[in-house]
Tab-separated table of N, CA, C and O in Angstrom:
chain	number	residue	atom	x	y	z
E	1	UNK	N	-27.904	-21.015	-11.208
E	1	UNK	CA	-26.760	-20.930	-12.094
E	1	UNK	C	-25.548	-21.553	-11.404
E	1	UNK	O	-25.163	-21.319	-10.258
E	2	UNK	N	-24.899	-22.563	-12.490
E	2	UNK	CA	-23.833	-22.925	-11.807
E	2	UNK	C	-22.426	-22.140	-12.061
E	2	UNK	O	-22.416	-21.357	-13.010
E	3	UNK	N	-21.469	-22.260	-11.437
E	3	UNK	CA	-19.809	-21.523	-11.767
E	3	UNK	C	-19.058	-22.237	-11.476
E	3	UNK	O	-17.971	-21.820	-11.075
E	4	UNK	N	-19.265	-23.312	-11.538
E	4	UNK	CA	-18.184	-24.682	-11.769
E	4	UNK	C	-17.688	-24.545	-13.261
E	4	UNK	O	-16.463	-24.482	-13.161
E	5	UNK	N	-18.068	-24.459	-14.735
E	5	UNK	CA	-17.126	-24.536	-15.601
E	5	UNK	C	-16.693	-23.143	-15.863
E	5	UNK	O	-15.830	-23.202	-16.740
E	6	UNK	N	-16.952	-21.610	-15.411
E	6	UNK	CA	-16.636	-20.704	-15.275
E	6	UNK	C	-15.415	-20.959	-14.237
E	6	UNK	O	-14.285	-20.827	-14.709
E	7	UNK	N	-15.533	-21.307	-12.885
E	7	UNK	CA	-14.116	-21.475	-12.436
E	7	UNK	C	-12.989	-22.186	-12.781
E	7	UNK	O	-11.820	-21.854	-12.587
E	8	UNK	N	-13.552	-23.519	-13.478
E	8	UNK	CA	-12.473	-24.042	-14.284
E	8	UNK	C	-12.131	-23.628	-15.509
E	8	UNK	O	-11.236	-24.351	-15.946
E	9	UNK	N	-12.497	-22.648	-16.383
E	9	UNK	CA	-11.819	-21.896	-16.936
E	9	UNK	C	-11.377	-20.700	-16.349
E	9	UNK	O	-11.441	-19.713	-17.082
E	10	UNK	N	-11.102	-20.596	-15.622
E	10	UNK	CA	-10.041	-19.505	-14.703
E	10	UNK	C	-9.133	-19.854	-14.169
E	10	UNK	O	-8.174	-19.083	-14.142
E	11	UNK	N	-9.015	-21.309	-13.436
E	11	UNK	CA	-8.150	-22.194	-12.993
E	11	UNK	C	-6.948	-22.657	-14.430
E	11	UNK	O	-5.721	-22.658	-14.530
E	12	UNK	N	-7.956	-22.968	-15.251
E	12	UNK	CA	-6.987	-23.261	-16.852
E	12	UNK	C	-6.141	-22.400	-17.152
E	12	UNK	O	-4.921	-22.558	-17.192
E	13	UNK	N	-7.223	-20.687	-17.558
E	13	UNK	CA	-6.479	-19.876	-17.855
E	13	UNK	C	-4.919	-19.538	-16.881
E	13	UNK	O	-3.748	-19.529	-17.261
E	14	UNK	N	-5.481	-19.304	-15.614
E	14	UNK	CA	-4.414	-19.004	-14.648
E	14	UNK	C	-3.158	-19.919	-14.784
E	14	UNK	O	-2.044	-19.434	-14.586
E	15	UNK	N	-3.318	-21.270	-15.126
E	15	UNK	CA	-2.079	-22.397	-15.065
E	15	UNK	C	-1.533	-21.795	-16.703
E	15	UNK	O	-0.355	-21.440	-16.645
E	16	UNK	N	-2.003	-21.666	-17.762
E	16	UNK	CA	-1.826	-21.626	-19.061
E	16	UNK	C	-0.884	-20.364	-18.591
E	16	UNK	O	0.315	-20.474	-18.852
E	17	UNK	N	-1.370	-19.058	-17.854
E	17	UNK	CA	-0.289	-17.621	-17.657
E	17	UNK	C	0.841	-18.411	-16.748
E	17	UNK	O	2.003	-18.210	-17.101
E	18	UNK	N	0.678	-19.104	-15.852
E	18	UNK	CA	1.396	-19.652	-14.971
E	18	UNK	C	2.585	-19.997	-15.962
E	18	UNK	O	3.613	-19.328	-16.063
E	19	UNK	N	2.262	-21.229	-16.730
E	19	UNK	CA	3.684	-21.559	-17.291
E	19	UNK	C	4.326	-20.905	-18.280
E	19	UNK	O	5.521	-21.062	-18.532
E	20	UNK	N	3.292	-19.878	-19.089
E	20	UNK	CA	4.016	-18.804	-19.763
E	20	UNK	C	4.775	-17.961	-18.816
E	20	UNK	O	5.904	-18.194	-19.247
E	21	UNK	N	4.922	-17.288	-18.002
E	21	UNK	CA	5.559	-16.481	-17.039
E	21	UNK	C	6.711	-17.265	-16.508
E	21	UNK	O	7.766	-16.721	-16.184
E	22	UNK	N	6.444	-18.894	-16.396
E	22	UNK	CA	7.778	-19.532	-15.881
E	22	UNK	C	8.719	-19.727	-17.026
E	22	UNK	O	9.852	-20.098	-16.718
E	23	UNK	N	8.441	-19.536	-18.345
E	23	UNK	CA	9.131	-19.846	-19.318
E	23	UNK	C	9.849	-18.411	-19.822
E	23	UNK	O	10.910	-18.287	-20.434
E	24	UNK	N	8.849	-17.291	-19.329
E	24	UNK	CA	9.660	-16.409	-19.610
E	24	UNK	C	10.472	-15.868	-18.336
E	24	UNK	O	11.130	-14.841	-18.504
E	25	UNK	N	10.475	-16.354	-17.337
E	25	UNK	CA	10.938	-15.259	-16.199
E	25	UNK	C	12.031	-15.639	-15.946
E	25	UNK	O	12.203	-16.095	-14.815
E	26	UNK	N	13.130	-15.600	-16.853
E	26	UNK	CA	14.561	-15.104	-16.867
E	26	UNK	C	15.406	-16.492	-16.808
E	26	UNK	O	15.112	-17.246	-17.736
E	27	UNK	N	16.154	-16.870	-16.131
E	27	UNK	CA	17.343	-17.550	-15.944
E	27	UNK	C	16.369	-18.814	-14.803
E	27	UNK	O	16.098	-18.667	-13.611
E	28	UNK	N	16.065	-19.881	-15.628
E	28	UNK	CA	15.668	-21.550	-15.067
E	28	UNK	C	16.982	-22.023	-14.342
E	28	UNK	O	18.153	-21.811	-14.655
E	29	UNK	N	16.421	-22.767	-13.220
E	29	UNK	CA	17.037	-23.637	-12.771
E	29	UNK	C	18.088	-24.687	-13.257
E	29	UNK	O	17.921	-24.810	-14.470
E	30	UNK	N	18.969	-25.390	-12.880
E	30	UNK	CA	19.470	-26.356	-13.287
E	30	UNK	C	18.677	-27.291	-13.593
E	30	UNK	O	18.019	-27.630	-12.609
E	31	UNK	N	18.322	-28.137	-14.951
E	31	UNK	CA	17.437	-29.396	-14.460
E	31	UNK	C	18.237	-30.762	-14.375
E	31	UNK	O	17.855	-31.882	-14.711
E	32	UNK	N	19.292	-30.419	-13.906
E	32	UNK	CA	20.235	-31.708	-13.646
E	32	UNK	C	20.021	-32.540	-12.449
E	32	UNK	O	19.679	-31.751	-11.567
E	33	UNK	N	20.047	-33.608	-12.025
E	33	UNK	CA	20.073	-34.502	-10.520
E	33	UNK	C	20.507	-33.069	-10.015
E	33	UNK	O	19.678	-32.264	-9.590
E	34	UNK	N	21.794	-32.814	-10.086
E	34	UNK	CA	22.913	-31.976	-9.705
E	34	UNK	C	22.141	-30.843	-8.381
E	34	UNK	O	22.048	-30.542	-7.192
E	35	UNK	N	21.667	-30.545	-10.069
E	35	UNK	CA	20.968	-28.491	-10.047
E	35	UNK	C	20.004	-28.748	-8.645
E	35	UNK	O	20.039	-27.909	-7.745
E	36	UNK	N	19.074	-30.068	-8.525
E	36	UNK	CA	17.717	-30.202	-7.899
E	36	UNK	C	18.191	-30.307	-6.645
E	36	UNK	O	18.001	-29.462	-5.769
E	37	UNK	N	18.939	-31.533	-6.489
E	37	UNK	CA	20.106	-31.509	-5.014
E	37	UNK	C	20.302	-30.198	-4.210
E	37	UNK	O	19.844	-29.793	-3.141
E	38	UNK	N	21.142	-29.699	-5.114
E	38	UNK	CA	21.904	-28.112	-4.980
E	38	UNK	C	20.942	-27.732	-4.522
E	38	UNK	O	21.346	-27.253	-3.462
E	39	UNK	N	19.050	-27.471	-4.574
E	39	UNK	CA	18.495	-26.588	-4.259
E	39	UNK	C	17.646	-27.366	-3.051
E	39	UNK	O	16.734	-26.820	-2.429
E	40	UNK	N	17.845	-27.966	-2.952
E	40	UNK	CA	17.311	-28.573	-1.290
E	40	UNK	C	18.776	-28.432	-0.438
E	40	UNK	O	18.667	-27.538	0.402
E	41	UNK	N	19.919	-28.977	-0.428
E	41	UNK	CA	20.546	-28.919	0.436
E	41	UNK	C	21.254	-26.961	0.748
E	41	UNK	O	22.182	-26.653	1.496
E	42	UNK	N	20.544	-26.169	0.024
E	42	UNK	CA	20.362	-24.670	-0.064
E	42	UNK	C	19.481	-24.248	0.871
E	42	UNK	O	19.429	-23.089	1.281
E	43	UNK	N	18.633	-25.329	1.306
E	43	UNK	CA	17.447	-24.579	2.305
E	43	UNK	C	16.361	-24.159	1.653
E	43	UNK	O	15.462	-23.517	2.197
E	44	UNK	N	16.378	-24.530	0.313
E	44	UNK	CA	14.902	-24.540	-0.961
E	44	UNK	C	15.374	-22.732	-1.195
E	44	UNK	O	14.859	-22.515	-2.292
E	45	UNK	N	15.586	-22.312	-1.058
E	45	UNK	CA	15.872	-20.755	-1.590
E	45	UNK	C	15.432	-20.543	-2.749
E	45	UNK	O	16.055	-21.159	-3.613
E	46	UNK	N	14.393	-19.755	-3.203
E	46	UNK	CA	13.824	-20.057	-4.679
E	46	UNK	C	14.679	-18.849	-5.262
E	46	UNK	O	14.901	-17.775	-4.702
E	47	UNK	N	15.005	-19.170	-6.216
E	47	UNK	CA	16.252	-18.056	-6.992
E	47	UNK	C	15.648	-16.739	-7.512
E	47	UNK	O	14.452	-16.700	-7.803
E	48	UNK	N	16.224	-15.956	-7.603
E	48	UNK	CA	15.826	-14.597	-7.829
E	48	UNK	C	14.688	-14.673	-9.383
E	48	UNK	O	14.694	-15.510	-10.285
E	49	UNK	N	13.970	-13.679	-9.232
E	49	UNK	CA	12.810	-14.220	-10.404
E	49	UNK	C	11.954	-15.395	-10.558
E	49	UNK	O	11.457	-15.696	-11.643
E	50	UNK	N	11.845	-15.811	-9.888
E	50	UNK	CA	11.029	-17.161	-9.729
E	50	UNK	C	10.367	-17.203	-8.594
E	50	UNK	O	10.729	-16.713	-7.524
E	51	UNK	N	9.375	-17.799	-8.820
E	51	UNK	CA	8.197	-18.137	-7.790
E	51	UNK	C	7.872	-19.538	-6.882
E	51	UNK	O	8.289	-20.647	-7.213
E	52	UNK	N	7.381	-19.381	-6.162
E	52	UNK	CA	7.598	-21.265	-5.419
E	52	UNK	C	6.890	-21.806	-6.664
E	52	UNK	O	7.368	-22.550	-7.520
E	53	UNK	N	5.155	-21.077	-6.573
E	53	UNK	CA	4.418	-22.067	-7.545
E	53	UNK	C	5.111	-22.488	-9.086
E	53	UNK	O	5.014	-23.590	-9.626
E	54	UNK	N	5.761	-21.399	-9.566
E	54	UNK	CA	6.415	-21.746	-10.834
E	54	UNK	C	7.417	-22.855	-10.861
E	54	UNK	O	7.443	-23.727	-11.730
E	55	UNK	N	8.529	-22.731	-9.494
E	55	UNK	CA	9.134	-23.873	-9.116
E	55	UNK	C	8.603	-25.213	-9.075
E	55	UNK	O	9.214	-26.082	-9.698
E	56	UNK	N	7.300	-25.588	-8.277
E	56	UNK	CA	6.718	-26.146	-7.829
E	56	UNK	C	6.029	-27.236	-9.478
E	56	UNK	O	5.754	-28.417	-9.688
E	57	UNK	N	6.022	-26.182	-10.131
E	57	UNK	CA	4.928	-27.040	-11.654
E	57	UNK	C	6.283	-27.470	-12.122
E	57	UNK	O	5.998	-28.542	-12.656
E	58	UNK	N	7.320	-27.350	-12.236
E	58	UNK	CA	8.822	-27.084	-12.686
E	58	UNK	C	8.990	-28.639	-11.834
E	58	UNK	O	9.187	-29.638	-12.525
E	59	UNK	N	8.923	-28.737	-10.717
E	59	UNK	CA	9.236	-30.389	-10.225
E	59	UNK	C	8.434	-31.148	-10.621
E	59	UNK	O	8.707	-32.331	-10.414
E	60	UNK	N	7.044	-30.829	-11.390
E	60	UNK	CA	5.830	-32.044	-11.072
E	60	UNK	C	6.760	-33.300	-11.778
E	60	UNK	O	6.744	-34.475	-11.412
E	61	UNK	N	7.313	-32.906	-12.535
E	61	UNK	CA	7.958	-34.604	-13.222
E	61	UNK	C	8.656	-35.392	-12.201
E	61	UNK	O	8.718	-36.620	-12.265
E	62	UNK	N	9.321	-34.513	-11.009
E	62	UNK	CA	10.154	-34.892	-10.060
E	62	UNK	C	9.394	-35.946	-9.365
E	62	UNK	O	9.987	-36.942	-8.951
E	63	UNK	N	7.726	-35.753	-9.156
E	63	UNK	CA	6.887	-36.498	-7.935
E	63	UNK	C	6.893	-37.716	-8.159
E	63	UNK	O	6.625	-38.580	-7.324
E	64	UNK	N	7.370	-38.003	-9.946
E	64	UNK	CA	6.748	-39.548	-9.831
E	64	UNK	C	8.143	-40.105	-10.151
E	64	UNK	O	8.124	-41.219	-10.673
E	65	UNK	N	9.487	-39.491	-9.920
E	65	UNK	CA	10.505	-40.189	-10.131
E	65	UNK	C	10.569	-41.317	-9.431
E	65	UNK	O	10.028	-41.501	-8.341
E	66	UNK	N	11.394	-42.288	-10.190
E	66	UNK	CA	11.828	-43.221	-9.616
E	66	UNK	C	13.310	-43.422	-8.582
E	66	UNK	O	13.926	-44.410	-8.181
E	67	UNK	N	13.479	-41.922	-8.416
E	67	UNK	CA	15.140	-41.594	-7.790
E	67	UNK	C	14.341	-40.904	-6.635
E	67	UNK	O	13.913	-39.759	-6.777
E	68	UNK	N	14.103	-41.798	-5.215
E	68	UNK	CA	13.426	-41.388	-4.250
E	68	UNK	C	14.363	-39.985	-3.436
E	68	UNK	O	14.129	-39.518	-2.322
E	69	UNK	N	15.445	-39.552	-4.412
E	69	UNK	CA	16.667	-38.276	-3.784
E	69	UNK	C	15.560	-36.834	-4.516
E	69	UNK	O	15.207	-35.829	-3.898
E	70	UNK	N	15.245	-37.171	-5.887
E	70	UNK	CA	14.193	-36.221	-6.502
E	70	UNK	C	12.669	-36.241	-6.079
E	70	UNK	O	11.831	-35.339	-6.080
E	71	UNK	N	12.597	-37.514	-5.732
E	71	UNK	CA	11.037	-37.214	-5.553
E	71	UNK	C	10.858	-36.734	-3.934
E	71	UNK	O	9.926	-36.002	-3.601
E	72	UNK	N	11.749	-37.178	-3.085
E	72	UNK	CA	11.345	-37.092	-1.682
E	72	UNK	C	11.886	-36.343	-0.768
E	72	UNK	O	11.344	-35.964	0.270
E	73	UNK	N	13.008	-36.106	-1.148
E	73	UNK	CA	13.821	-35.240	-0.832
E	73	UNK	C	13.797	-33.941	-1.521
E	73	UNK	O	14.400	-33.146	-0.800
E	74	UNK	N	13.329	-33.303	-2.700
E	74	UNK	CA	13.356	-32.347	-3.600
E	74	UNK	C	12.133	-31.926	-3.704
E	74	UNK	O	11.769	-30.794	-3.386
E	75	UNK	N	11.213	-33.063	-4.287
E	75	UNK	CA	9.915	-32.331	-4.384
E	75	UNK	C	9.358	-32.197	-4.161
E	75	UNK	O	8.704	-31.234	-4.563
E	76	UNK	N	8.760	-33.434	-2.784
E	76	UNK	CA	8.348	-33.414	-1.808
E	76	UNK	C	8.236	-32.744	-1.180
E	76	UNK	O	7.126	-32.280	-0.919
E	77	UNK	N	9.738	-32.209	-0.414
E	77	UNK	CA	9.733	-31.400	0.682
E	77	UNK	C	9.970	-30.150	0.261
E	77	UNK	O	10.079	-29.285	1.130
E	78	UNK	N	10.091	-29.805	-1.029
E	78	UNK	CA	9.957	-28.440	-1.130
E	78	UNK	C	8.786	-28.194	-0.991
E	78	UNK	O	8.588	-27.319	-0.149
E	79	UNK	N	7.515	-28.772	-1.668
E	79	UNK	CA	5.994	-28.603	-1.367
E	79	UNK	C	6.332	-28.430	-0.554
E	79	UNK	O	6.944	-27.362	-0.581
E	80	UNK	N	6.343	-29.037	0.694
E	80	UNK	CA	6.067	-29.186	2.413
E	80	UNK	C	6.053	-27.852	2.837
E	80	UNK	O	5.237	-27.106	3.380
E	81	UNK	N	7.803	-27.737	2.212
E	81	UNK	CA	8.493	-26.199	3.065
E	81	UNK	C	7.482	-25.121	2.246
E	81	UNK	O	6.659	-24.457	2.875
E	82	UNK	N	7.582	-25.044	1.217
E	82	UNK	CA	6.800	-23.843	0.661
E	82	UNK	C	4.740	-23.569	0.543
E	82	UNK	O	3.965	-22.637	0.328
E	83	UNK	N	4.680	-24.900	0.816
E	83	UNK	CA	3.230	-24.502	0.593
E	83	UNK	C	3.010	-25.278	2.600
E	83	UNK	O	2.645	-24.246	3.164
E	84	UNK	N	3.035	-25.989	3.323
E	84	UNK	CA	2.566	-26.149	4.509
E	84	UNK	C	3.658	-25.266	5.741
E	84	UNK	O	3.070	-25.103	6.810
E	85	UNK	N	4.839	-24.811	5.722
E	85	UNK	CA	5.485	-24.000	6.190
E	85	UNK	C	5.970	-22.415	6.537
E	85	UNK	O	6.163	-21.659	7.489
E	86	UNK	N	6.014	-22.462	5.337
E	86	UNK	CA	6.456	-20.961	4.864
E	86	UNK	C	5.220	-20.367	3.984
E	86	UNK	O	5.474	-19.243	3.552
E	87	UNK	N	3.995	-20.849	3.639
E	87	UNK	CA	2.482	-20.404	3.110
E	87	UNK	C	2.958	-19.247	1.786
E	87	UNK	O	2.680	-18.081	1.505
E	88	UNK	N	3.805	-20.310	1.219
E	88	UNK	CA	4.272	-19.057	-0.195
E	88	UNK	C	3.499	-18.923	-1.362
E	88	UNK	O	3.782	-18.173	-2.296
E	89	UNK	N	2.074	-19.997	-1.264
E	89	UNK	CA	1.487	-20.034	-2.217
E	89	UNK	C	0.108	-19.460	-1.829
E	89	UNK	O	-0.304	-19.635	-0.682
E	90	UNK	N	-0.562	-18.838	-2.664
E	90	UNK	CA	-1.949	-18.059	-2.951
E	90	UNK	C	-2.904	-19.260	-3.003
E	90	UNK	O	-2.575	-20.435	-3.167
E	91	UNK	N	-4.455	-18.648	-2.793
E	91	UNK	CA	-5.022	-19.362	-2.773
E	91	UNK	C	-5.463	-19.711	-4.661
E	91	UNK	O	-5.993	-20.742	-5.075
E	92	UNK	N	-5.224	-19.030	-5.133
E	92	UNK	CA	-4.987	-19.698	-6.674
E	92	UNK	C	-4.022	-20.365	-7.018
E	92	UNK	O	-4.034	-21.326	-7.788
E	93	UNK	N	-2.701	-19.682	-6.213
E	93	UNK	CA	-1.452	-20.906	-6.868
E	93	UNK	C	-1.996	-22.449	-6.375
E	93	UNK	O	-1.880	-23.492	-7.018
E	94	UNK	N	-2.485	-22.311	-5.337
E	94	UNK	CA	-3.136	-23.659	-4.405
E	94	UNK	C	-3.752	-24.460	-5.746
E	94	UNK	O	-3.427	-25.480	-6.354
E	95	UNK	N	-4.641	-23.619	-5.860
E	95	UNK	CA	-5.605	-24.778	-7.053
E	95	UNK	C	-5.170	-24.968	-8.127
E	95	UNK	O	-5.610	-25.832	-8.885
E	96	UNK	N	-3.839	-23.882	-8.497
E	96	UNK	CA	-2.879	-24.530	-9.887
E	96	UNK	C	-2.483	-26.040	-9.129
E	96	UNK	O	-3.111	-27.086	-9.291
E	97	UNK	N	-1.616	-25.906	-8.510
E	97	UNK	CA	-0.890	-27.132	-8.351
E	97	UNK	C	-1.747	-28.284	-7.975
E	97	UNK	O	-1.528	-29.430	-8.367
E	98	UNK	N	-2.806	-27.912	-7.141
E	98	UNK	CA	-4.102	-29.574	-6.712
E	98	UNK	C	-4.556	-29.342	-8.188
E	98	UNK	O	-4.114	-30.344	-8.750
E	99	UNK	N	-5.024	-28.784	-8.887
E	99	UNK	CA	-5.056	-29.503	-10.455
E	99	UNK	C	-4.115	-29.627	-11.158
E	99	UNK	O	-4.389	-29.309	-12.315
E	100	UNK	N	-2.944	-29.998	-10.996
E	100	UNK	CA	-1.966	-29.958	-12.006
E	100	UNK	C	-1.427	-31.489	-11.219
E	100	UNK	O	-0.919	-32.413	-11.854
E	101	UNK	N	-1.662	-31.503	-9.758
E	101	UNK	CA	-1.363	-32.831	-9.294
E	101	UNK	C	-2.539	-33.702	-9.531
E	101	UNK	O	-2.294	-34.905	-9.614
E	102	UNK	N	-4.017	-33.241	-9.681
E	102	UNK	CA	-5.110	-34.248	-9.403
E	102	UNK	C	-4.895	-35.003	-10.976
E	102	UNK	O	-5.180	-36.141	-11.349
E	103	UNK	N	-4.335	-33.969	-11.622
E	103	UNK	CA	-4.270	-35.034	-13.480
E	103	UNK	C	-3.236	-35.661	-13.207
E	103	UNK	O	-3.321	-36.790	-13.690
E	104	UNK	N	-2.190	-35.485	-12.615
E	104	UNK	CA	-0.667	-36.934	-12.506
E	104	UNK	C	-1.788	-37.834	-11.827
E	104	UNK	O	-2.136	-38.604	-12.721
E	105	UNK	N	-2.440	-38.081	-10.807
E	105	UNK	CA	-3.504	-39.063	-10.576
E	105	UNK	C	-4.623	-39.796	-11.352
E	105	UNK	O	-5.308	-40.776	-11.060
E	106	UNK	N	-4.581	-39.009	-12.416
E	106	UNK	CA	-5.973	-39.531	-13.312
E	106	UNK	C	-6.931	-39.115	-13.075
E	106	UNK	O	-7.979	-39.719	-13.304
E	107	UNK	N	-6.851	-37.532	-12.349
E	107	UNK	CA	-8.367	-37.057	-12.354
E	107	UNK	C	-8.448	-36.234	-13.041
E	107	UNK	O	-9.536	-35.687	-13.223
């Protein structure tokens, strides 16, 4: 028996609660140049009610900007700091975001 499309419907489900919970969990970020700036030169501080990973799906548009201040400086290195630094993400938030990045790739 395989549990390859059993885990990817758990991985689905989990991203599907994921962005319901970021949509409801209170007071969003700025999504201005401005707001994104503001929260790197902050030291990435994820704001009260919010989660890295929720943050984190919240930049994916940031990765493929063409404003290397959002993509490399913001979203980049917030990944860095929060998921290779500071280990703020679960091993499920992990596989939200490598599938939520492997489709910006075309997989």
């Amino acid at each position: 028996m395989t549990f390859g499309p059993i885990i990817n419907a758990v991985e689905t489900f989990g991203f599907i609660v994921l962005g319901f919970v970021a949509a409801v969990a209170g007071p969003q970020p700025e999504h201005s140049r401005a707001g994104w700036v503001a929260l790197a030169k902050g030291g990435f501080t994820i704001p009260n009610g919010r989660t890295a990973v929720a943050m984190l799906i919240e930049m994916n548009t940031l990765l493929e900007s063409p404003d290397p201040v959002l993509r490399d400086d913001v979203a980049f290195s917030a990944a860095e700091r929060w998921i290779l630094r500071e280990h703020r993400l679960s091993p499920p938030d992990l596989r939200t975001v490598l599938q939520l990045w492997t489709r910006n790739c075309g997989g």
